[in-house]
PDB file of C-alpha atoms and ligand atoms in Angstrom:
ATOM      1  CA  MET H   1     -94.519 130.464-133.098  1.00  0.00           C
ATOM      2  CA  ILE H   2     -96.294 133.142-131.087  1.00  0.00           C
ATOM      3  CA  LYS H   3    -100.104 133.011-131.335  1.00  0.00           C
ATOM      4  CA  HIS H   4    -101.459 134.553-128.140  1.00  0.00           C
ATOM      5  CA  ILE H   5    -100.266 137.871-126.834  1.00  0.00           C
ATOM      6  CA  LEU H   6    -101.041 139.622-123.562  1.00  0.00           C
ATOM      7  CA  VAL H   7    -100.642 143.417-123.409  1.00  0.00           C
ATOM      8  CA  THR H   8    -100.997 145.685-120.376  1.00  0.00           C
ATOM      9  CA  ALA H   9    -101.701 149.379-120.904  1.00  0.00           C
ATOM     10  CA  GLY H  10    -102.618 152.641-119.247  1.00  0.00           C
ATOM     11  CA  PRO H  11    -102.193 153.866-115.708  1.00  0.00           C
ATOM     12  CA  THR H  12    -103.547 152.283-112.568  1.00  0.00           C
ATOM     13  CA  ARG H  13    -105.553 154.182-109.976  1.00  0.00           C
ATOM     14  CA  GLU H  14    -104.973 153.640-106.292  1.00  0.00           C
ATOM     15  CA  LYS H  15    -107.921 154.678-104.192  1.00  0.00           C
ATOM     16  CA  ILE H  16    -107.560 157.165-101.345  1.00  0.00           C
ATOM     17  CA  ASP H  17    -111.294 157.477-100.677  1.00  0.00           C
ATOM     18  CA  PRO H  18    -114.471 157.194-102.833  1.00  0.00           C
ATOM     19  CA  VAL H  19    -113.596 160.353-104.793  1.00  0.00           C
ATOM     20  CA  ARG H  20    -109.783 160.539-104.796  1.00  0.00           C
ATOM     21  CA  TYR H  21    -106.936 158.446-106.115  1.00  0.00           C
ATOM     22  CA  ILE H  22    -103.205 158.324-106.858  1.00  0.00           C
ATOM     23  CA  SER H  23    -102.266 157.780-110.485  1.00  0.00           C
ATOM     24  CA  ASN H  24     -99.943 159.029-113.260  1.00  0.00           C
ATOM     25  CA  TYR H  25    -100.041 160.687-116.677  1.00  0.00           C
ATOM     26  CA  SER H  26    -100.121 157.531-118.801  1.00  0.00           C
ATOM     27  CA  THR H  27    -102.571 157.779-121.739  1.00  0.00           C
ATOM     28  CA  GLY H  28    -102.435 154.106-122.721  1.00  0.00           C
ATOM     29  CA  VAL H  29    -101.854 154.975-126.408  1.00  0.00           C
ATOM     30  CA  PHE H  30     -98.748 152.863-126.834  1.00  0.00           C
ATOM     31  CA  GLY H  31    -100.256 149.672-125.404  1.00  0.00           C
ATOM     32  CA  TYR H  32    -103.416 150.060-127.503  1.00  0.00           C
ATOM     33  CA  GLU H  33    -101.236 150.542-130.605  1.00  0.00           C
ATOM     34  CA  ILE H  34     -99.408 147.311-129.805  1.00  0.00           C
ATOM     35  CA  ALA H  35    -102.702 145.468-129.282  1.00  0.00           C
ATOM     36  CA  ASN H  36    -104.025 146.807-132.613  1.00  0.00           C
ATOM     37  CA  ALA H  37    -100.857 145.895-134.483  1.00  0.00           C
ATOM     38  CA  ALA H  38    -100.929 142.383-132.993  1.00  0.00           C
ATOM     39  CA  LYS H  39    -104.553 141.919-134.004  1.00  0.00           C
ATOM     40  CA  ARG H  40    -103.724 143.036-137.583  1.00  0.00           C
ATOM     41  CA  ARG H  41    -100.964 140.410-137.623  1.00  0.00           C
ATOM     42  CA  GLY H  42    -103.625 137.786-136.892  1.00  0.00           C
ATOM     43  CA  LEU H  43    -102.661 137.093-133.281  1.00  0.00           C
ATOM     44  CA  SER H  44    -105.173 136.498-130.542  1.00  0.00           C
ATOM     45  CA  VAL H  45    -104.853 139.459-128.179  1.00  0.00           C
ATOM     46  CA  THR H  46    -105.754 140.085-124.557  1.00  0.00           C
ATOM     47  CA  LEU H  47    -105.515 143.753-123.590  1.00  0.00           C
ATOM     48  CA  ILE H  48    -105.589 144.473-119.858  1.00  0.00           C
ATOM     49  CA  SER H  49    -105.990 148.178-119.350  1.00  0.00           C
ATOM     50  CA  GLY H  50    -106.237 150.680-116.561  1.00  0.00           C
ATOM     51  CA  PRO H  51    -108.586 153.662-117.019  1.00  0.00           C
ATOM     52  CA  THR H  52    -107.966 155.591-120.273  1.00  0.00           C
ATOM     53  CA  LEU H  53    -109.967 157.750-122.682  1.00  0.00           C
ATOM     54  CA  LEU H  54    -109.314 155.332-125.550  1.00  0.00           C
ATOM     55  CA  THR H  55    -111.788 153.031-127.281  1.00  0.00           C
ATOM     56  CA  PRO H  56    -110.824 149.380-126.882  1.00  0.00           C
ATOM     57  CA  PRO H  57    -109.805 147.822-130.221  1.00  0.00           C
ATOM     58  CA  GLU H  58    -112.358 145.482-131.795  1.00  0.00           C
ATOM     59  CA  LYS H  59    -111.813 141.721-131.834  1.00  0.00           C
ATOM     60  CA  VAL H  60    -109.503 141.900-128.865  1.00  0.00           C
ATOM     61  CA  LYS H  61    -110.238 140.361-125.473  1.00  0.00           C
ATOM     62  CA  PHE H  62    -110.460 143.539-123.401  1.00  0.00           C
ATOM     63  CA  VAL H  63    -110.154 143.481-119.614  1.00  0.00           C
ATOM     64  CA  SER H  64    -110.717 146.756-117.814  1.00  0.00           C
ATOM     65  CA  VAL H  65    -109.041 147.172-114.422  1.00  0.00           C
ATOM     66  CA  GLU H  66    -108.502 149.970-111.960  1.00  0.00           C
ATOM     67  CA  SER H  67    -105.772 149.296-109.407  1.00  0.00           C
ATOM     68  CA  ALA H  68    -102.396 147.540-109.559  1.00  0.00           C
ATOM     69  CA  ASP H  69    -103.880 144.686-107.520  1.00  0.00           C
ATOM     70  CA  ASP H  70    -106.702 144.288-110.084  1.00  0.00           C
ATOM     71  CA  MET H  71    -104.184 144.389-112.942  1.00  0.00           C
ATOM     72  CA  ARG H  72    -102.022 141.760-111.261  1.00  0.00           C
ATOM     73  CA  ALA H  73    -104.997 139.433-110.786  1.00  0.00           C
ATOM     74  CA  ALA H  74    -106.041 139.843-114.436  1.00  0.00           C
ATOM     75  CA  VAL H  75    -102.493 139.260-115.721  1.00  0.00           C
ATOM     76  CA  LEU H  76    -102.118 136.095-113.636  1.00  0.00           C
ATOM     77  CA  LYS H  77    -105.533 134.876-114.832  1.00  0.00           C
ATOM     78  CA  PHE H  78    -104.668 135.242-118.547  1.00  0.00           C
ATOM     79  CA  LEU H  79    -100.937 134.472-118.406  1.00  0.00           C
ATOM     80  CA  ASN H  80    -101.343 130.754-119.128  1.00  0.00           C
ATOM     81  CA  TRP H  81    -103.018 131.501-122.472  1.00  0.00           C
ATOM     82  CA  SER H  82    -100.220 133.746-123.688  1.00  0.00           C
ATOM     83  CA  ASP H  83     -96.888 133.012-125.288  1.00  0.00           C
ATOM     84  CA  CYS H  84     -95.808 136.638-125.413  1.00  0.00           C
ATOM     85  CA  VAL H  85     -96.360 139.374-122.810  1.00  0.00           C
ATOM     86  CA  ILE H  86     -95.785 143.077-123.484  1.00  0.00           C
ATOM     87  CA  MET H  87     -96.216 145.203-120.382  1.00  0.00           C
ATOM     88  CA  THR H  88     -96.600 148.867-121.304  1.00  0.00           C
ATOM     89  CA  ALA H  89     -98.785 149.790-118.305  1.00  0.00           C
ATOM     90  CA  ALA H  90     -97.633 152.544-115.997  1.00  0.00           C
ATOM     91  CA  VAL H  91     -98.492 150.705-112.812  1.00  0.00           C
ATOM     92  CA  ALA H  92     -98.617 153.039-109.813  1.00  0.00           C
ATOM     93  CA  ASP H  93     -95.678 152.103-107.615  1.00  0.00           C
ATOM     94  CA  TRP H  94     -97.540 152.781-104.363  1.00  0.00           C
ATOM     95  CA  ARG H  95    -101.043 152.651-102.948  1.00  0.00           C
ATOM     96  CA  PRO H  96    -102.500 154.094 -99.755  1.00  0.00           C
ATOM     97  CA  ARG H  97    -102.199 151.586 -96.935  1.00  0.00           C
ATOM     98  CA  ARG H  98    -105.861 152.196 -96.196  1.00  0.00           C
ATOM     99  CA  SER H  99    -108.543 153.626 -98.447  1.00  0.00           C
ATOM    100  CA  ALA H 100    -111.298 155.431 -96.572  1.00  0.00           C
ATOM    101  CA  ARG H 101    -114.851 154.194 -97.059  1.00  0.00           C
ATOM    102  CA  ARG H 102    -116.235 157.686 -96.632  1.00  0.00           C
ATOM    103  CA  LYS H 103    -115.097 160.856 -98.346  1.00  0.00           C
ATOM    104  CA  MET H 104    -112.335 162.453 -96.307  1.00  0.00           C
ATOM    105  CA  LYS H 105    -113.011 165.989 -95.147  1.00  0.00           C
ATOM    106  CA  LYS H 106    -110.628 168.620 -96.427  1.00  0.00           C
ATOM    107  CA  SER H 107    -109.850 170.406 -93.164  1.00  0.00           C
ATOM    108  CA  GLY H 108    -106.199 170.396 -92.170  1.00  0.00           C
ATOM    109  CA  ALA H 109    -103.047 168.943 -93.728  1.00  0.00           C
ATOM    110  CA  ARG H 110    -102.847 165.188 -94.146  1.00  0.00           C
ATOM    111  CA  ASN H 111    -100.324 162.444 -94.393  1.00  0.00           C
ATOM    112  CA  ILE H 112    -101.299 159.434 -96.439  1.00  0.00           C
ATOM    113  CA  GLU H 113     -99.295 156.337 -95.648  1.00  0.00           C
ATOM    114  CA  LEU H 114     -98.230 154.545 -98.824  1.00  0.00           C
ATOM    115  CA  VAL H 115     -97.223 150.930 -99.325  1.00  0.00           C
ATOM    116  CA  GLU H 116     -95.460 149.464-102.351  1.00  0.00           C
ATOM    117  CA  ASN H 117     -97.531 147.770-105.026  1.00  0.00           C
ATOM    118  CA  PRO H 118     -96.619 144.331-106.352  1.00  0.00           C
ATOM    119  CA  ASP H 119     -94.278 144.445-109.350  1.00  0.00           C
ATOM    120  CA  ILE H 120     -96.395 142.605-111.899  1.00  0.00           C
ATOM    121  CA  LEU H 121     -93.682 142.467-114.545  1.00  0.00           C
ATOM    122  CA  ALA H 122     -91.176 140.951-112.110  1.00  0.00           C
ATOM    123  CA  GLU H 123     -93.739 138.300-111.196  1.00  0.00           C
ATOM    124  CA  VAL H 124     -94.343 137.505-114.878  1.00  0.00           C
ATOM    125  CA  GLY H 125     -90.548 137.269-115.275  1.00  0.00           C
ATOM    126  CA  ARG H 126     -90.433 134.680-112.485  1.00  0.00           C
ATOM    127  CA  LEU H 127     -93.233 132.650-114.124  1.00  0.00           C
ATOM    128  CA  LYS H 128     -91.925 133.192-117.637  1.00  0.00           C
ATOM    129  CA  LYS H 129     -91.077 129.667-118.873  1.00  0.00           C
ATOM    130  CA  ARG H 130     -90.766 129.840-122.709  1.00  0.00           C
ATOM    131  CA  ARG H 131     -92.777 133.027-123.056  1.00  0.00           C
ATOM    132  CA  VAL H 132     -91.284 136.126-124.622  1.00  0.00           C
ATOM    133  CA  VAL H 133     -91.542 138.920-122.045  1.00  0.00           C
ATOM    134  CA  VAL H 134     -91.121 142.597-122.922  1.00  0.00           C
ATOM    135  CA  GLY H 135     -91.002 145.374-120.326  1.00  0.00           C
ATOM    136  CA  PHE H 136     -90.661 149.126-120.383  1.00  0.00           C
ATOM    137  CA  ALA H 137     -88.500 151.493-118.369  1.00  0.00           C
ATOM    138  CA  LEU H 138     -89.012 155.163-117.867  1.00  0.00           C
ATOM    139  CA  GLU H 139     -85.928 156.960-116.650  1.00  0.00           C
ATOM    140  CA  THR H 140     -84.752 160.514-116.116  1.00  0.00           C
ATOM    141  CA  GLU H 141     -81.057 159.568-115.877  1.00  0.00           C
ATOM    142  CA  ASN H 142     -78.664 156.681-116.629  1.00  0.00           C
ATOM    143  CA  LEU H 143     -81.209 155.386-119.138  1.00  0.00           C
ATOM    144  CA  GLU H 144     -79.379 152.389-120.560  1.00  0.00           C
ATOM    145  CA  LYS H 145     -77.659 151.366-117.323  1.00  0.00           C
ATOM    146  CA  ASN H 146     -80.916 151.392-115.353  1.00  0.00           C
ATOM    147  CA  ALA H 147     -82.815 149.675-118.167  1.00  0.00           C
ATOM    148  CA  LEU H 148     -80.223 146.900-118.344  1.00  0.00           C
ATOM    149  CA  LYS H 149     -80.536 146.380-114.593  1.00  0.00           C
ATOM    150  CA  LYS H 150     -84.343 146.069-114.914  1.00  0.00           C
ATOM    151  CA  LEU H 151     -83.948 143.644-117.832  1.00  0.00           C
ATOM    152  CA  LYS H 152     -81.798 141.366-115.656  1.00  0.00           C
ATOM    153  CA  ASP H 153     -83.615 141.841-112.341  1.00  0.00           C
ATOM    154  CA  LYS H 154     -87.035 141.141-113.889  1.00  0.00           C
ATOM    155  CA  ASN H 155     -85.810 138.292-116.162  1.00  0.00           C
ATOM    156  CA  LEU H 156     -87.010 139.965-119.386  1.00  0.00           C
ATOM    157  CA  ASP H 157     -86.193 139.202-123.004  1.00  0.00           C
ATOM    158  CA  ILE H 158     -86.470 142.786-124.206  1.00  0.00           C
ATOM    159  CA  ILE H 159     -86.685 146.119-122.419  1.00  0.00           C
ATOM    160  CA  VAL H 160     -87.792 149.329-124.096  1.00  0.00           C
ATOM    161  CA  ALA H 161     -86.266 152.330-122.363  1.00  0.00           C
ATOM    162  CA  ASN H 162     -87.791 155.789-122.635  1.00  0.00           C
ATOM    163  CA  ARG H 163     -85.997 158.925-121.561  1.00  0.00           C
ATOM    164  CA  LEU H 164     -88.108 161.440-119.684  1.00  0.00           C
ATOM    165  CA  THR H 165     -86.688 164.958-120.155  1.00  0.00           C
ATOM    166  CA  SER H 166     -88.024 168.489-119.944  1.00  0.00           C
ATOM    167  CA  LYS H 167     -88.162 168.530-123.784  1.00  0.00           C
ATOM    168  CA  ARG H 168     -89.677 165.088-124.201  1.00  0.00           C
ATOM    169  CA  ASN H 169     -93.052 164.255-122.719  1.00  0.00           C
ATOM    170  CA  VAL H 170     -93.393 160.504-123.245  1.00  0.00           C
ATOM    171  CA  PHE H 171     -97.037 160.637-122.221  1.00  0.00           C
ATOM    172  CA  GLY H 172     -98.240 163.510-124.413  1.00  0.00           C
ATOM    173  CA  ASP H 173     -95.841 163.560-127.376  1.00  0.00           C
ATOM    174  CA  GLU H 174     -96.772 161.972-130.689  1.00  0.00           C
ATOM    175  CA  THR H 175     -93.246 160.622-131.196  1.00  0.00           C
ATOM    176  CA  LEU H 176     -90.714 158.922-128.932  1.00  0.00           C
ATOM    177  CA  ASP H 177     -86.973 158.291-128.678  1.00  0.00           C
ATOM    178  CA  VAL H 178     -86.279 154.846-127.212  1.00  0.00           C
ATOM    179  CA  VAL H 179     -83.521 152.304-126.772  1.00  0.00           C
ATOM    180  CA  THR H 180     -84.334 148.613-126.847  1.00  0.00           C
ATOM    181  CA  ILE H 181     -82.003 146.150-125.141  1.00  0.00           C
ATOM    182  CA  ASP H 182     -82.449 142.391-125.382  1.00  0.00           C
ATOM    183  CA  ARG H 183     -81.189 139.643-123.083  1.00  0.00           C
ATOM    184  CA  PHE H 184     -78.262 138.959-125.434  1.00  0.00           C
ATOM    185  CA  GLY H 185     -77.081 142.546-125.139  1.00  0.00           C
ATOM    186  CA  ASN H 186     -78.272 143.732-128.567  1.00  0.00           C
ATOM    187  CA  ARG H 187     -79.156 147.418-128.466  1.00  0.00           C
ATOM    188  CA  THR H 188     -81.212 149.442-130.932  1.00  0.00           C
ATOM    189  CA  ARG H 189     -81.592 153.202-130.634  1.00  0.00           C
ATOM    190  CA  ILE H 190     -84.706 154.560-132.316  1.00  0.00           C
ATOM    191  CA  PHE H 191     -85.275 158.310-132.644  1.00  0.00           C
ATOM    192  CA  ASN H 192     -88.370 160.391-133.230  1.00  0.00           C
ATOM    193  CA  LYS H 193     -90.712 157.578-134.252  1.00  0.00           C
ATOM    194  CA  ASP H 194     -94.445 158.021-134.007  1.00  0.00           C
ATOM    195  CA  LYS H 195     -96.087 155.738-131.497  1.00  0.00           C
ATOM    196  CA  SER H 196     -97.932 153.571-133.990  1.00  0.00           C
ATOM    197  CA  LYS H 197     -94.786 152.849-136.065  1.00  0.00           C
ATOM    198  CA  LEU H 198     -92.802 152.243-132.902  1.00  0.00           C
ATOM    199  CA  ALA H 199     -95.471 149.840-131.624  1.00  0.00           C
ATOM    200  CA  LYS H 200     -95.074 147.752-134.811  1.00  0.00           C
ATOM    201  CA  ILE H 201     -91.274 147.760-134.464  1.00  0.00           C
ATOM    202  CA  ILE H 202     -91.449 146.584-130.836  1.00  0.00           C
ATOM    203  CA  LEU H 203     -94.071 143.960-131.659  1.00  0.00           C
ATOM    204  CA  ASP H 204     -91.940 142.617-134.528  1.00  0.00           C
ATOM    205  CA  LYS H 205     -88.905 142.412-132.254  1.00  0.00           C
ATOM    206  CA  ALA H 206     -90.935 140.389-129.753  1.00  0.00           C
ATOM    207  CA  LEU H 207     -92.403 138.097-132.418  1.00  0.00           C
ATOM    208  CA  LYS H 208     -88.980 137.425-133.940  1.00  0.00           C
ATOM    209  CA  PHE H 209     -87.295 136.899-130.593  1.00  0.00           C
ATOM    210  CA  ARG H 210     -85.887 133.424-130.198  1.00  0.00           C
ATOM    211  CA  ILE H 211     -85.428 131.953-126.766  1.00  0.00           C
ATOM    212  CA  HIS H 212     -82.083 130.153-127.108  1.00  0.00           C
TER     213      HIS H 212
HETATM  214  N1  LIG D 301     -94.306 147.413-113.745  1.00  0.00           N
HETATM  215  C1  LIG D 301     -95.189 146.456-113.252  1.00  0.00           C
HETATM  216  N2  LIG D 301     -95.634 146.542-111.960  1.00  0.00           N
HETATM  217  C2  LIG D 301     -95.225 147.549-111.161  1.00  0.00           C
HETATM  218  C3  LIG D 301     -94.330 148.527-111.644  1.00  0.00           C
HETATM  219  C4  LIG D 301     -93.892 148.423-112.950  1.00  0.00           C
HETATM  220  O1  LIG D 301     -95.561 145.530-113.992  1.00  0.00           O
HETATM  221  N3  LIG D 301     -95.673 147.615-109.914  1.00  0.00           N
HETATM  222  C5  LIG D 301     -93.789 147.274-115.106  1.00  0.00           C
HETATM  223  C6  LIG D 301     -94.225 148.320-116.104  1.00  0.00           C
HETATM  224  O2  LIG D 301     -95.357 147.892-116.848  1.00  0.00           O
HETATM  225  C7  LIG D 301     -93.009 148.454-117.015  1.00  0.00           C
HETATM  226  C8  LIG D 301     -91.844 148.120-116.102  1.00  0.00           C
HETATM  227  O3  LIG D 301     -92.390 147.393-115.004  1.00  0.00           O
HETATM  228  O4  LIG D 301     -93.027 147.508-118.066  1.00  0.00           O
HETATM  229  C9  LIG D 301     -90.988 149.238-115.587  1.00  0.00           C
HETATM  230  O5  LIG D 301     -91.639 150.125-114.767  1.00  0.00           O
HETATM  231  P1  LIG D 301     -90.822 151.355-114.088  1.00  0.00           P
HETATM  232  O6  LIG D 301     -91.774 152.114-113.255  1.00  0.00           O
HETATM  233  O7  LIG D 301     -90.030 152.098-115.125  1.00  0.00           O
HETATM  234  O8  LIG D 301     -89.790 150.601-113.212  1.00  0.00           O
HETATM  235  P2  LIG D 301     -89.773 150.132-111.728  1.00  0.00           P
HETATM  236  O9  LIG D 301     -89.293 148.720-111.764  1.00  0.00           O
HETATM  237  O10 LIG D 301     -91.070 150.411-111.063  1.00  0.00           O
HETATM  238  O11 LIG D 301     -88.598 150.969-111.072  1.00  0.00           O
HETATM  239  P3  LIG D 301     -88.442 152.500-110.656  1.00  0.00           P
HETATM  240  O12 LIG D 301     -89.815 153.137-110.641  1.00  0.00           O
HETATM  241  O13 LIG D 301     -87.804 152.414-109.324  1.00  0.00           O
HETATM  242  O14 LIG D 301     -87.532 153.099-111.714  1.00  0.00           O
END
């Protein structure tokens, strides 16, 4: 039975200099909804979050992080205590190779060299053991095909795929259309669900998931 759950949420920020960063539009809402729902189900919850405007839920172990490297370190620190991991965070895929210690002056065009960030979810998939691991995929095309590839490549139990279209803003909209795919090939298409109901559905899928 699952007792301890680890949730990642929000964006990460990758520092360019003391006043600038690379990030994305993630609000963190979905991850916080999952953490809240898990707490209401009586689970012990660790929420590792990048910077958001949200108030951390009460009675949840809350770990605030900034960069992908910080998030990775926090996830690896708390992984051993968890028997279910739900990674909703929109981890920035790249970071500047170097971050300047002083504020960069604006004059002239610039190139910033980027390097790839560690894939935290893939690492959790490699260390998974008997944990239930749930990941997310955000795609503009070939939603289910790409999601299935991520499910396999990252050794996940369930992937929740979101379609990003000009009509659907997964970051700002109140409701989402998603497809969930599990490691046995079961697919569920869910349309126009508000984020808090969807969070409960995803959490229940994870809690009921049996590792065969
Ligand atoms: N993720 C992660 N660490 C990263 C990038 C992503 O843990 N460095 C996790 C996210 O939390 C999410 C899942 O991986 O659960 C999918 O992220 P996504 O950006 O959609 O996929 P990528 O594997 O980064 O592939 P791509 O951007 O090429 O589509």
